[in-house]
Amino acid sequence: MKKPRQVRPNVRATRPLESTYMEWAKAHGKVGYNLAISGVLPCDVKLLSPSVDDFTMTADHDYGWQPLLDRIAKRYDVDVDSVVLAHGTSMANHLACAALLESGGEVLLESPGYDPLWAVPEYLGCVVRDFERRAEDGYRLDVGKIEGALTSRTRLVIISNLHNPTGALTTRTELERLAALAEARDFRVLVDEVYLEWLYGVKGEPRSAINLSPRFVTTRSLTKVFGLGALRAGWILAEPALADRMKRLNGLFTSQMSHPAERLAARALDHAPLLLESQRKRVARNRKLATEFVEAHPKLSWVRPETGTVGFVRLADGNVDRLVEKLLAEYDTLVVPGRFFGVDDYFRIGFGMDAAVLKEGLRRLGSALE
């Protein structure tokens, strides 16, 4: 069993000035068999049917291009005044935290958890504490654990859905319980939903957590599921008064999104059913390949992800960092060390890439494990 992360002191001199995970990922981007990637293959831009007009340099878009705002609002069944545009989910999370938090406040975050979701509130001068999502429970969101970890200073709870790094789904019932707790204890919940698009349209599931309660603030982008990371097209959904605060605060950060990116993002949403369906079929086949590999190997175990593009694998009787070094040096292959998620004996693998790359990467991983 892992040890919980320790609360880090709220000392400005020690605040993070980078995301250690993002710097690691950028330094290791050029690998032949990169199983660290958590998204899908880049989208074929021809599927968006772009036109010359999409590259105009002028527009009335100080707070977002209206056609894109309208499409996002319709897709997630929210008022258009609830939509805030941002440069990708990373900037959306940063902007949301900046609007919700003040220096010295307390944030509660899931563990295992995605490194940048820790780093941003720490950068903003907050104390970050954790609550555990346990493998023995299928990494489900245990609202009782959140309640037990709350203090009178907790202003924000941060979760991801699908959970990064495990791919676990937080259900409607769990979200409703969390919303009731947030209302009773007066805090907000930031939900990074960048992977939840895989379940868009599934019967019984809300389009977004914000559909259940204004206590939720949610973030998404076109990066992980649509293969449009280069657009940096993301957004925040929040109740209108809070959304307005974020739009104004964004004047201190990026001010507004690139207009060609807005127009191409709108085209992507117009073509969303086609883009999603083609990716879903391929990723489902890849997930089966990854499942067969992990569950057949005596040194490996995981909680099988039912959807999405990532899984969190436990290595028995071995050192994950040494494995990662060996994979990189001898096999031109990469997985993400679990230390970036707060757990040392795990690693994250992705399976959104081309099937041939995945097959060969898994073969090389198996050789390194031998």
CSV table of C-alpha atoms in Angstrom, one decimal:
chain,number,residue,atom,x,y,z
A,1,MET,CA,0.0,0.0,0.0
A,2,LYS,CA,1.3,3.4,-1.0
A,3,LYS,CA,1.9,6.1,1.6
A,4,PRO,CA,-0.3,9.1,1.3
A,5,ARG,CA,1.3,12.3,0.0
A,6,GLN,CA,2.3,14.7,2.7
A,7,VAL,CA,0.8,18.1,2.9
A,8,ARG,CA,3.3,20.5,1.4
A,9,PRO,CA,4.0,23.7,3.3
A,10,ASN,CA,2.5,26.9,2.0
A,11,VAL,CA,5.8,28.7,1.4
A,12,ARG,CA,6.1,30.8,-1.7
A,13,ALA,CA,9.8,30.1,-2.0
A,14,THR,CA,9.0,26.4,-2.6
A,15,ARG,CA,6.2,26.9,-5.0
A,16,PRO,CA,6.6,24.9,-8.2
A,17,LEU,CA,7.9,26.8,-11.2
A,18,GLU,CA,7.3,24.0,-13.7
A,19,SER,CA,5.3,20.7,-14.0
A,20,THR,CA,7.9,18.0,-13.5
A,21,TYR,CA,5.7,15.6,-15.4
A,22,MET,CA,5.2,17.9,-18.4
A,23,GLU,CA,9.0,18.6,-18.6
A,24,TRP,CA,9.7,14.9,-18.5
A,25,ALA,CA,7.1,14.2,-21.2
A,26,LYS,CA,8.5,16.9,-23.5
A,27,ALA,CA,12.1,15.7,-23.0
A,28,HIS,CA,11.0,12.1,-24.0
A,29,GLY,CA,8.7,12.9,-26.9
A,30,LYS,CA,10.8,11.4,-29.7
A,31,VAL,CA,10.6,7.7,-28.9
A,32,GLY,CA,9.9,5.0,-31.5
A,33,TYR,CA,7.3,3.2,-29.3
A,34,ASN,CA,5.8,5.8,-27.1
A,35,LEU,CA,3.2,4.1,-24.8
A,36,ALA,CA,3.3,7.1,-22.6
A,37,ILE,CA,0.9,9.0,-24.9
A,38,SER,CA,-2.5,9.3,-23.4
A,39,GLY,CA,-4.4,10.6,-26.4
A,40,VAL,CA,-5.1,9.4,-29.9
A,41,LEU,CA,-3.5,9.7,-33.3
A,42,PRO,CA,-3.6,13.3,-34.7
A,43,CYS,CA,-6.8,14.0,-36.5
A,44,ASP,CA,-6.7,14.2,-40.3
A,45,VAL,CA,-7.4,17.9,-40.8
A,46,LYS,CA,-9.3,17.1,-44.1
A,47,LEU,CA,-12.0,15.5,-41.9
A,48,LEU,CA,-12.8,19.1,-40.7
A,49,SER,CA,-13.3,20.4,-44.2
A,50,PRO,CA,-11.5,23.6,-43.5
A,51,SER,CA,-12.0,26.7,-45.8
A,52,VAL,CA,-9.9,29.8,-46.4
A,53,ASP,CA,-12.4,31.7,-44.1
A,54,ASP,CA,-11.2,29.6,-41.2
A,55,PHE,CA,-7.9,31.4,-41.3
A,56,THR,CA,-9.2,34.9,-41.1
A,57,MET,CA,-7.2,37.1,-38.7
A,58,THR,CA,-10.1,39.3,-37.6
A,59,ALA,CA,-13.2,38.5,-35.6
A,60,ASP,CA,-15.4,39.8,-32.8
A,61,HIS,CA,-14.2,37.3,-30.2
A,62,ASP,CA,-13.0,39.2,-27.1
A,63,TYR,CA,-14.8,36.7,-24.8
A,64,GLY,CA,-15.0,33.9,-27.4
A,65,TRP,CA,-16.3,33.4,-30.9
A,66,GLN,CA,-20.1,33.1,-30.6
A,67,PRO,CA,-20.6,30.2,-33.0
A,68,LEU,CA,-18.1,28.1,-31.0
A,69,LEU,CA,-19.7,29.1,-27.7
A,70,ASP,CA,-23.1,28.2,-29.0
A,71,ARG,CA,-21.9,24.8,-30.1
A,72,ILE,CA,-20.3,23.9,-26.8
A,73,ALA,CA,-23.3,25.1,-24.8
A,74,LYS,CA,-25.6,23.0,-27.0
A,75,ARG,CA,-23.4,19.9,-26.8
A,76,TYR,CA,-23.3,19.9,-23.0
A,77,ASP,CA,-26.8,21.3,-22.3
A,78,VAL,CA,-25.7,24.5,-20.5
A,79,ASP,CA,-26.5,28.2,-20.9
A,80,VAL,CA,-24.1,29.9,-23.3
A,81,ASP,CA,-23.1,32.2,-20.5
A,82,SER,CA,-21.6,29.2,-18.7
A,83,VAL,CA,-18.9,28.6,-21.3
A,84,VAL,CA,-15.4,30.0,-21.0
A,85,LEU,CA,-12.8,29.3,-23.7
A,86,ALA,CA,-9.2,28.5,-22.8
A,87,HIS,CA,-6.1,27.2,-24.5
A,88,GLY,CA,-6.5,23.5,-23.9
A,89,THR,CA,-7.5,21.7,-20.7
A,90,SER,CA,-4.3,22.6,-19.0
A,91,MET,CA,-5.0,26.4,-19.3
A,92,ALA,CA,-8.7,25.7,-18.4
A,93,ASN,CA,-7.6,24.1,-15.2
A,94,HIS,CA,-5.2,26.9,-14.4
A,95,LEU,CA,-7.8,29.6,-15.1
A,96,ALA,CA,-10.5,27.8,-13.0
A,97,CYS,CA,-8.1,27.4,-10.1
A,98,ALA,CA,-7.0,31.0,-10.3
A,99,ALA,CA,-10.6,32.1,-10.2
A,100,LEU,CA,-11.6,29.8,-7.3
A,101,LEU,CA,-8.6,30.0,-5.0
A,102,GLU,CA,-6.8,32.5,-2.9
A,103,SER,CA,-3.3,32.1,-1.4
A,104,GLY,CA,-3.4,30.1,1.9
A,105,GLY,CA,-6.5,28.3,0.9
A,106,GLU,CA,-6.8,24.5,1.1
A,107,VAL,CA,-7.3,22.1,-1.8
A,108,LEU,CA,-8.2,18.4,-1.6
A,109,LEU,CA,-7.0,16.3,-4.5
A,110,GLU,CA,-7.3,12.6,-5.5
A,111,SER,CA,-4.3,10.3,-5.2
A,112,PRO,CA,-3.2,8.8,-7.5
A,113,GLY,CA,-3.5,12.1,-9.2
A,114,TYR,CA,-2.2,13.9,-12.3
A,115,ASP,CA,0.9,16.0,-11.5
A,116,PRO,CA,-0.2,19.4,-13.0
A,117,LEU,CA,-3.4,19.3,-11.0
A,118,TRP,CA,-1.2,19.3,-7.9
A,119,ALA,CA,1.3,21.9,-9.2
A,120,VAL,CA,-1.2,24.6,-10.2
A,121,PRO,CA,-2.8,25.2,-6.7
A,122,GLU,CA,0.6,24.9,-5.1
A,123,TYR,CA,1.9,27.6,-7.5
A,124,LEU,CA,-1.1,29.7,-6.5
A,125,GLY,CA,0.1,29.5,-2.8
A,126,CYS,CA,-2.4,26.9,-1.6
A,127,VAL,CA,-2.0,23.9,0.7
A,128,VAL,CA,-2.8,20.7,-1.1
A,129,ARG,CA,-4.0,17.6,0.7
A,130,ASP,CA,-5.0,14.3,-0.7
A,131,PHE,CA,-7.7,11.6,-0.4
A,132,GLU,CA,-7.1,8.1,-1.7
A,133,ARG,CA,-8.6,6.3,-4.6
A,134,ARG,CA,-7.8,2.6,-3.9
A,135,ALA,CA,-7.0,-0.1,-6.3
A,136,GLU,CA,-8.9,-2.5,-4.1
A,137,ASP,CA,-12.1,-0.5,-4.7
A,138,GLY,CA,-11.5,-0.2,-8.4
A,139,TYR,CA,-10.4,3.4,-7.9
A,140,ARG,CA,-14.0,4.4,-7.4
A,141,LEU,CA,-14.6,7.9,-6.0
A,142,ASP,CA,-15.3,7.3,-2.3
A,143,VAL,CA,-17.2,10.4,-1.2
A,144,GLY,CA,-16.8,9.2,2.4
A,145,LYS,CA,-13.0,9.5,2.1
A,146,ILE,CA,-13.4,13.1,0.8
A,147,GLU,CA,-15.7,14.0,3.7
A,148,GLY,CA,-13.2,12.6,6.2
A,149,ALA,CA,-10.4,14.6,4.7
A,150,LEU,CA,-12.3,18.0,4.6
A,151,THR,CA,-11.3,20.8,6.9
A,152,SER,CA,-12.9,24.2,7.6
A,153,ARG,CA,-10.4,25.7,5.2
A,154,THR,CA,-11.1,23.4,2.2
A,155,ARG,CA,-12.3,25.6,-0.7
A,156,LEU,CA,-11.9,23.2,-3.6
A,157,VAL,CA,-11.9,19.5,-4.4
A,158,ILE,CA,-10.2,18.4,-7.6
A,159,ILE,CA,-10.9,15.2,-9.4
A,160,SER,CA,-10.6,13.8,-12.9
A,161,ASN,CA,-13.3,11.8,-14.7
A,162,LEU,CA,-12.3,9.5,-16.4
A,163,HIS,CA,-9.7,9.2,-13.6
A,164,ASN,CA,-6.1,9.9,-14.7
A,165,PRO,CA,-4.1,7.6,-14.5
A,166,THR,CA,-6.4,4.6,-14.1
A,167,GLY,CA,-9.3,5.3,-16.5
A,168,ALA,CA,-11.9,4.7,-13.8
A,169,LEU,CA,-15.3,6.2,-14.3
A,170,THR,CA,-17.0,8.3,-11.6
A,171,THR,CA,-20.7,7.4,-11.8
A,172,ARG,CA,-23.7,9.7,-11.7
A,173,THR,CA,-24.6,8.5,-8.2
A,174,GLU,CA,-21.1,9.3,-6.9
A,175,LEU,CA,-21.2,12.7,-8.4
A,176,GLU,CA,-24.6,13.4,-6.9
A,177,ARG,CA,-23.3,12.5,-3.5
A,178,LEU,CA,-20.3,14.7,-3.9
A,179,ALA,CA,-22.5,17.6,-5.0
A,180,ALA,CA,-24.7,17.2,-1.9
A,181,LEU,CA,-21.5,17.2,0.3
A,182,ALA,CA,-20.2,20.3,-1.5
A,183,GLU,CA,-23.5,22.1,-0.9
A,184,ALA,CA,-23.5,21.2,2.8
A,185,ARG,CA,-19.9,22.1,3.4
A,186,ASP,CA,-19.6,25.0,1.0
A,187,PHE,CA,-16.9,24.1,-1.4
A,188,ARG,CA,-16.5,23.8,-5.2
A,189,VAL,CA,-15.5,20.8,-7.2
A,190,LEU,CA,-13.3,21.1,-10.3
A,191,VAL,CA,-13.7,18.1,-12.6
A,192,ASP,CA,-11.2,17.5,-15.4
A,193,GLU,CA,-13.4,15.8,-17.9
A,194,VAL,CA,-10.9,15.7,-20.8
A,195,TYR,CA,-11.2,11.9,-21.2
A,196,LEU,CA,-15.0,11.7,-20.5
A,197,GLU,CA,-15.8,12.5,-24.1
A,198,TRP,CA,-15.4,8.7,-24.8
A,199,LEU,CA,-18.7,8.3,-23.0
A,200,TYR,CA,-20.5,11.2,-24.7
A,201,GLY,CA,-24.1,10.1,-25.4
A,202,VAL,CA,-24.1,7.0,-23.2
A,203,LYS,CA,-27.5,6.5,-21.7
A,204,GLY,CA,-27.9,7.4,-18.0
A,205,GLU,CA,-24.7,9.4,-17.8
A,206,PRO,CA,-24.8,13.3,-17.6
A,207,ARG,CA,-23.1,15.1,-20.4
A,208,SER,CA,-21.0,16.9,-17.8
A,209,ALA,CA,-21.0,17.1,-14.0
A,210,ILE,CA,-22.2,20.6,-14.2
A,211,ASN,CA,-25.5,19.2,-15.4
A,212,LEU,CA,-26.0,17.9,-11.9
A,213,SER,CA,-25.0,20.9,-9.7
A,214,PRO,CA,-23.6,24.4,-10.0
A,215,ARG,CA,-21.1,23.4,-7.4
A,216,PHE,CA,-19.2,21.6,-10.2
A,217,VAL,CA,-16.8,23.4,-12.5
A,218,THR,CA,-15.7,21.2,-15.4
A,219,THR,CA,-12.9,21.4,-18.0
A,220,ARG,CA,-12.5,19.8,-21.4
A,221,SER,CA,-10.7,20.2,-24.8
A,222,LEU,CA,-10.4,18.6,-28.2
A,223,THR,CA,-7.0,17.1,-27.3
A,224,LYS,CA,-7.3,13.6,-26.0
A,225,VAL,CA,-10.3,12.2,-27.7
A,226,PHE,CA,-10.4,14.1,-31.0
A,227,GLY,CA,-6.7,14.1,-31.7
A,228,LEU,CA,-6.6,17.9,-32.1
A,229,GLY,CA,-4.0,18.8,-29.5
A,230,ALA,CA,-2.3,21.2,-31.8
A,231,LEU,CA,-5.4,23.5,-31.8
A,232,ARG,CA,-5.2,24.0,-28.0
A,233,ALA,CA,-8.9,24.4,-28.0
A,234,GLY,CA,-10.4,23.9,-24.5
A,235,TRP,CA,-13.2,25.3,-22.3
A,236,ILE,CA,-14.6,25.6,-18.8
A,237,LEU,CA,-18.2,25.1,-17.9
A,238,ALA,CA,-19.3,27.0,-14.7
A,239,GLU,CA,-22.4,28.7,-13.4
A,240,PRO,CA,-22.7,32.1,-15.2
A,241,ALA,CA,-21.5,34.5,-12.5
A,242,LEU,CA,-18.4,32.4,-11.9
A,243,ALA,CA,-17.9,32.0,-15.7
A,244,ASP,CA,-18.0,35.8,-16.0
A,245,ARG,CA,-15.3,36.1,-13.4
A,246,MET,CA,-13.1,33.6,-15.3
A,247,LYS,CA,-13.5,35.5,-18.6
A,248,ARG,CA,-12.4,38.7,-17.0
A,249,LEU,CA,-9.5,37.1,-15.1
A,250,ASN,CA,-8.3,35.6,-18.4
A,251,GLY,CA,-7.3,39.1,-19.4
A,252,LEU,CA,-4.2,38.5,-17.1
A,253,PHE,CA,-3.3,35.3,-18.9
A,254,THR,CA,-4.1,34.6,-22.6
A,255,SER,CA,-6.9,37.2,-23.1
A,256,GLN,CA,-8.5,35.3,-25.9
A,257,MET,CA,-8.2,32.1,-28.0
A,258,SER,CA,-6.6,32.1,-31.5
A,259,HIS,CA,-9.4,32.8,-33.9
A,260,PRO,CA,-8.4,30.2,-36.5
A,261,ALA,CA,-8.4,27.7,-33.6
A,262,GLU,CA,-11.9,28.7,-32.6
A,263,ARG,CA,-13.2,28.2,-36.1
A,264,LEU,CA,-11.6,24.8,-36.6
A,265,ALA,CA,-12.8,23.8,-33.1
A,266,ALA,CA,-16.4,24.7,-34.2
A,267,ARG,CA,-15.9,22.5,-37.3
A,268,ALA,CA,-14.6,19.6,-35.1
A,269,LEU,CA,-17.7,19.8,-33.0
A,270,ASP,CA,-19.9,19.8,-36.1
A,271,HIS,CA,-18.1,16.5,-37.2
A,272,ALA,CA,-17.9,15.1,-33.6
A,273,PRO,CA,-20.0,11.9,-34.2
A,274,LEU,CA,-17.8,10.8,-37.1
A,275,LEU,CA,-14.6,11.7,-35.4
A,276,LEU,CA,-15.5,9.9,-32.2
A,277,GLU,CA,-16.9,6.8,-33.7
A,278,SER,CA,-13.8,6.1,-35.8
A,279,GLN,CA,-11.6,6.6,-32.7
A,280,ARG,CA,-13.8,4.5,-30.4
A,281,LYS,CA,-13.6,1.4,-32.6
A,282,ARG,CA,-9.8,1.5,-32.9
A,283,VAL,CA,-9.2,2.3,-29.3
A,284,ALA,CA,-11.5,-0.5,-28.2
A,285,ARG,CA,-9.4,-3.0,-30.2
A,286,ASN,CA,-6.2,-1.5,-28.7
A,287,ARG,CA,-7.6,-1.7,-25.2
A,288,LYS,CA,-8.2,-5.4,-25.8
A,289,LEU,CA,-4.6,-5.9,-26.8
A,290,ALA,CA,-3.3,-4.1,-23.8
A,291,THR,CA,-5.6,-6.0,-21.5
A,292,GLU,CA,-4.4,-9.4,-22.9
A,293,PHE,CA,-0.8,-8.3,-22.4
A,294,VAL,CA,-1.1,-7.0,-18.8
A,295,GLU,CA,-3.3,-9.9,-17.6
A,296,ALA,CA,-1.1,-12.6,-19.1
A,297,HIS,CA,2.1,-11.3,-17.5
A,298,PRO,CA,3.0,-12.7,-14.1
A,299,LYS,CA,4.7,-9.5,-12.9
A,300,LEU,CA,1.9,-7.1,-13.9
A,301,SER,CA,-1.6,-6.3,-12.6
A,302,TRP,CA,-4.1,-3.5,-13.0
A,303,VAL,CA,-7.8,-2.5,-12.6
A,304,ARG,CA,-8.9,-3.1,-16.1
A,305,PRO,CA,-10.1,0.2,-17.7
A,306,GLU,CA,-13.5,-0.2,-19.3
A,307,THR,CA,-13.1,2.8,-21.6
A,308,GLY,CA,-10.7,5.6,-22.4
A,309,THR,CA,-7.1,5.4,-23.5
A,310,VAL,CA,-5.0,4.8,-20.4
A,311,GLY,CA,-4.5,2.2,-17.7
A,312,PHE,CA,-2.4,2.1,-14.5
A,313,VAL,CA,-0.2,-1.0,-14.2
A,314,ARG,CA,1.4,-2.3,-11.0
A,315,LEU,CA,4.8,-3.9,-11.2
A,316,ALA,CA,5.5,-6.7,-8.7
A,317,ASP,CA,9.0,-7.3,-7.5
A,318,GLY,CA,10.7,-4.6,-9.5
A,319,ASN,CA,11.7,-1.0,-9.7
A,320,VAL,CA,9.6,1.1,-12.1
A,321,ASP,CA,12.2,3.9,-12.6
A,322,ARG,CA,14.8,1.3,-13.6
A,323,LEU,CA,12.3,-0.4,-15.9
A,324,VAL,CA,11.6,3.0,-17.6
A,325,GLU,CA,15.3,3.7,-18.0
A,326,LYS,CA,15.9,0.3,-19.5
A,327,LEU,CA,13.0,0.6,-21.9
A,328,LEU,CA,14.2,3.9,-23.1
A,329,ALA,CA,17.9,3.0,-23.4
A,330,GLU,CA,17.6,-0.5,-24.9
A,331,TYR,CA,14.2,-0.8,-26.4
A,332,ASP,CA,13.3,2.7,-27.7
A,333,THR,CA,10.0,2.4,-25.7
A,334,LEU,CA,8.4,4.6,-23.1
A,335,VAL,CA,5.8,4.3,-20.3
A,336,VAL,CA,5.0,6.9,-17.6
A,337,PRO,CA,6.6,6.3,-14.2
A,338,GLY,CA,3.9,6.1,-11.4
A,339,ARG,CA,5.9,8.6,-9.3
A,340,PHE,CA,4.3,11.4,-11.4
A,341,PHE,CA,1.0,10.3,-10.0
A,342,GLY,CA,2.2,9.7,-6.4
A,343,VAL,CA,2.7,5.9,-6.6
A,344,ASP,CA,6.2,4.5,-7.1
A,345,ASP,CA,5.4,0.8,-8.0
A,346,TYR,CA,3.1,1.6,-10.9
A,347,PHE,CA,3.4,2.9,-14.5
A,348,ARG,CA,0.8,4.3,-16.9
A,349,ILE,CA,0.4,3.0,-20.4
A,350,GLY,CA,-1.7,4.5,-23.2
A,351,PHE,CA,-3.3,2.6,-26.1
A,352,GLY,CA,-4.6,5.4,-28.3
A,353,MET,CA,-1.8,5.0,-30.9
A,354,ASP,CA,-1.6,3.0,-34.1
A,355,ALA,CA,-2.1,-0.7,-33.4
A,356,ALA,CA,1.2,-1.7,-34.9
A,357,VAL,CA,3.1,0.7,-32.6
A,358,LEU,CA,1.1,-0.6,-29.6
A,359,LYS,CA,1.8,-4.3,-30.4
A,360,GLU,CA,5.5,-3.7,-30.9
A,361,GLY,CA,5.8,-1.5,-27.8
A,362,LEU,CA,4.1,-4.1,-25.7
A,363,ARG,CA,6.4,-6.8,-27.1
A,364,ARG,CA,9.4,-4.7,-26.2
A,365,LEU,CA,8.0,-4.0,-22.7
A,366,GLY,CA,7.6,-7.8,-22.3
A,367,SER,CA,11.3,-8.3,-23.3
A,368,ALA,CA,12.4,-5.6,-20.8
A,369,LEU,CA,10.4,-7.3,-18.0
A,370,GLU,CA,12.2,-10.5,-18.7
